[in-house]
GROMACS .gro file of C-alpha atoms in nm:
model
  146
    1UNK     CA    1   0.210  -1.846  -1.235
    2UNK     CA    2   0.549  -1.767  -1.081
    3UNK     CA    3   0.564  -1.502  -0.809
    4UNK     CA    4   0.786  -1.275  -1.021
    5UNK     CA    5   0.546  -1.273  -1.318
    6UNK     CA    6   0.412  -0.934  -1.425
    7UNK     CA    7   0.143  -0.826  -1.382
    8UNK     CA    8   0.110  -1.066  -1.090
    9UNK     CA    9  -0.194  -1.035  -0.872
   10UNK     CA   10   0.023  -0.906  -0.582
   11UNK     CA   11   0.235  -0.680  -0.803
   12UNK     CA   12   0.613  -0.674  -0.781
   13UNK     CA   13   0.892  -0.513  -0.582
   14UNK     CA   14   1.147  -0.324  -0.787
   15UNK     CA   15   1.421  -0.092  -0.656
   16UNK     CA   16   1.260  -0.070  -0.312
   17UNK     CA   17   0.915   0.019  -0.447
   18UNK     CA   18   0.618  -0.214  -0.450
   19UNK     CA   19   0.422  -0.167  -0.775
   20UNK     CA   20   0.071  -0.306  -0.811
   21UNK     CA   21  -0.163  -0.272  -1.111
   22UNK     CA   22  -0.528  -0.176  -1.057
   23UNK     CA   23  -0.793  -0.178  -1.330
   24UNK     CA   24  -1.080   0.068  -1.284
   25UNK     CA   25  -1.422  -0.095  -1.298
   26UNK     CA   26  -1.768   0.059  -1.302
   27UNK     CA   27  -1.805  -0.010  -0.928
   28UNK     CA   28  -1.502   0.217  -0.863
   29UNK     CA   29  -1.661   0.524  -1.022
   30UNK     CA   30  -1.910   0.786  -0.909
   31UNK     CA   31  -2.211   0.920  -1.101
   32UNK     CA   32  -1.979   1.136  -1.313
   33UNK     CA   33  -1.770   0.839  -1.428
   34UNK     CA   34  -1.468   0.943  -1.221
   35UNK     CA   35  -1.304   0.719  -0.960
   36UNK     CA   36  -1.480   0.782  -0.629
   37UNK     CA   37  -1.239   0.942  -0.383
   38UNK     CA   38  -1.265   0.669  -0.117
   39UNK     CA   39  -1.159   0.403  -0.367
   40UNK     CA   40  -0.806   0.545  -0.370
   41UNK     CA   41  -0.779   0.458  -0.001
   42UNK     CA   42  -0.894   0.103  -0.084
   43UNK     CA   43  -0.636   0.075  -0.364
   44UNK     CA   44  -0.361   0.185  -0.126
   45UNK     CA   45  -0.474  -0.063   0.140
   46UNK     CA   46  -0.463  -0.347  -0.113
   47UNK     CA   47  -0.116  -0.243  -0.223
   48UNK     CA   48   0.015  -0.232   0.137
   49UNK     CA   49  -0.132  -0.578   0.204
   50UNK     CA   50   0.016  -0.726  -0.113
   51UNK     CA   51   0.351  -0.564  -0.043
   52UNK     CA   52   0.359  -0.743   0.294
   53UNK     CA   53   0.260  -1.066   0.120
   54UNK     CA   54   0.552  -1.034  -0.124
   55UNK     CA   55   0.785  -0.967   0.170
   56UNK     CA   56   0.676  -1.299   0.321
   57UNK     CA   57   0.466  -1.141   0.597
   58UNK     CA   58   0.132  -1.321   0.623
   59UNK     CA   59  -0.111  -1.106   0.820
   60UNK     CA   60  -0.364  -1.389   0.851
   61UNK     CA   61  -0.113  -1.584   1.062
   62UNK     CA   62  -0.060  -1.299   1.313
   63UNK     CA   63  -0.132  -1.404   1.670
   64UNK     CA   64  -0.285  -1.122   1.875
   65UNK     CA   65  -0.121  -0.841   1.673
   66UNK     CA   66  -0.239  -0.632   1.379
   67UNK     CA   67  -0.138  -0.339   1.164
   68UNK     CA   68  -0.362  -0.034   1.195
   69UNK     CA   69  -0.357   0.293   1.004
   70UNK     CA   70  -0.290   0.571   1.252
   71UNK     CA   71  -0.267   0.861   1.009
   72UNK     CA   72  -0.321   0.918   0.637
   73UNK     CA   73  -0.273   1.247   0.452
   74UNK     CA   74  -0.416   1.236   0.101
   75UNK     CA   75  -0.369   1.457  -0.203
   76UNK     CA   76  -0.599   1.413  -0.504
   77UNK     CA   77  -0.416   1.541  -0.812
   78UNK     CA   78  -0.571   1.397  -1.131
   79UNK     CA   79  -0.887   1.190  -1.177
   80UNK     CA   80  -0.893   0.837  -1.310
   81UNK     CA   81  -1.187   0.698  -1.508
   82UNK     CA   82  -1.356   0.373  -1.604
   83UNK     CA   83  -1.119   0.119  -1.770
   84UNK     CA   84  -0.802   0.312  -1.677
   85UNK     CA   85  -0.508   0.099  -1.569
   86UNK     CA   86  -0.342   0.245  -1.261
   87UNK     CA   87  -0.028   0.145  -1.078
   88UNK     CA   88  -0.001   0.190  -0.702
   89UNK     CA   89   0.354   0.257  -0.581
   90UNK     CA   90   0.436   0.191  -0.216
   91UNK     CA   91   0.768   0.280  -0.055
   92UNK     CA   92   0.889   0.260   0.303
   93UNK     CA   93   1.004   0.596   0.437
   94UNK     CA   94   1.086   0.534   0.805
   95UNK     CA   95   1.068   0.267   1.077
   96UNK     CA   96   1.063   0.337   1.449
   97UNK     CA   97   0.948   0.102   1.726
   98UNK     CA   98   0.591   0.006   1.640
   99UNK     CA   99   0.554   0.267   1.364
  100UNK     CA  100   0.606   0.251   0.988
  101UNK     CA  101   0.591   0.558   0.762
  102UNK     CA  102   0.500   0.488   0.400
  103UNK     CA  103   0.459   0.693   0.087
  104UNK     CA  104   0.203   0.580  -0.168
  105UNK     CA  105   0.125   0.711  -0.514
  106UNK     CA  106  -0.143   0.604  -0.759
  107UNK     CA  107  -0.002   0.649  -1.107
  108UNK     CA  108  -0.193   0.693  -1.434
  109UNK     CA  109   0.011   0.684  -1.755
  110UNK     CA  110   0.328   0.763  -1.560
  111UNK     CA  111   0.174   1.063  -1.382
  112UNK     CA  112   0.079   1.084  -1.015
  113UNK     CA  113  -0.298   1.108  -0.974
  114UNK     CA  114  -0.315   1.050  -0.598
  115UNK     CA  115  -0.061   1.066  -0.316
  116UNK     CA  116  -0.084   0.950   0.045
  117UNK     CA  117   0.155   0.973   0.339
  118UNK     CA  118   0.058   0.685   0.567
  119UNK     CA  119   0.153   0.603   0.925
  120UNK     CA  120   0.089   0.242   1.020
  121UNK     CA  121   0.137   0.098   1.368
  122UNK     CA  122   0.162  -0.256   1.495
  123UNK     CA  123  -0.070  -0.307   1.793
  124UNK     CA  124  -0.152  -0.592   2.029
  125UNK     CA  125  -0.500  -0.731   2.097
  126UNK     CA  126  -0.578  -0.442   2.333
  127UNK     CA  127  -0.477  -0.179   2.077
  128UNK     CA  128  -0.148  -0.092   2.244
  129UNK     CA  129   0.161  -0.031   2.028
  130UNK     CA  130   0.389  -0.331   1.992
  131UNK     CA  131   0.748  -0.305   1.869
  132UNK     CA  132   0.801  -0.459   1.525
  133UNK     CA  133   0.955  -0.806   1.556
  134UNK     CA  134   1.317  -0.790   1.440
  135UNK     CA  135   1.265  -1.037   1.153
  136UNK     CA  136   0.980  -0.819   1.021
  137UNK     CA  137   1.173  -0.495   1.073
  138UNK     CA  138   1.468  -0.642   0.879
  139UNK     CA  139   1.245  -0.701   0.576
  140UNK     CA  140   1.120  -0.343   0.592
  141UNK     CA  141   1.475  -0.208   0.630
  142UNK     CA  142   1.573  -0.397   0.315
  143UNK     CA  143   1.300  -0.204   0.131
  144UNK     CA  144   1.434   0.125   0.275
  145UNK     CA  145   1.786   0.045   0.162
  146UNK     CA  146   1.692  -0.056  -0.193
   0.00000   0.00000   0.00000
């Protein structure tokens, strides 16, 4: 399958927003049949990882550096249920040094069901902040400017 096929497993980037489909399975729901709150964090993590993958940034090839979530503010707006098809939207908001600010929304039928403001930092092997390499920062800036 070509990398621009939809719905590709890693989603797609359109107008500066990464869009990734998520199907809700039984394992994603609580006893009431509603998506368990922690699963939204998992969906957002997957979307951030796949966004990097589509930008050509392969985290498995990092040498002694890693992205870590420093801060995440979540807002649960509307529940999703078994078999729903969601779409996670990820956009870059700001870059500074080792820090990236992102906005993420989990959409259901065109409506926002979950929102998260996420601060991610690049750190070295000792957990100290490390400035984003310029080639990586350029890819993120392209997302900001789209």
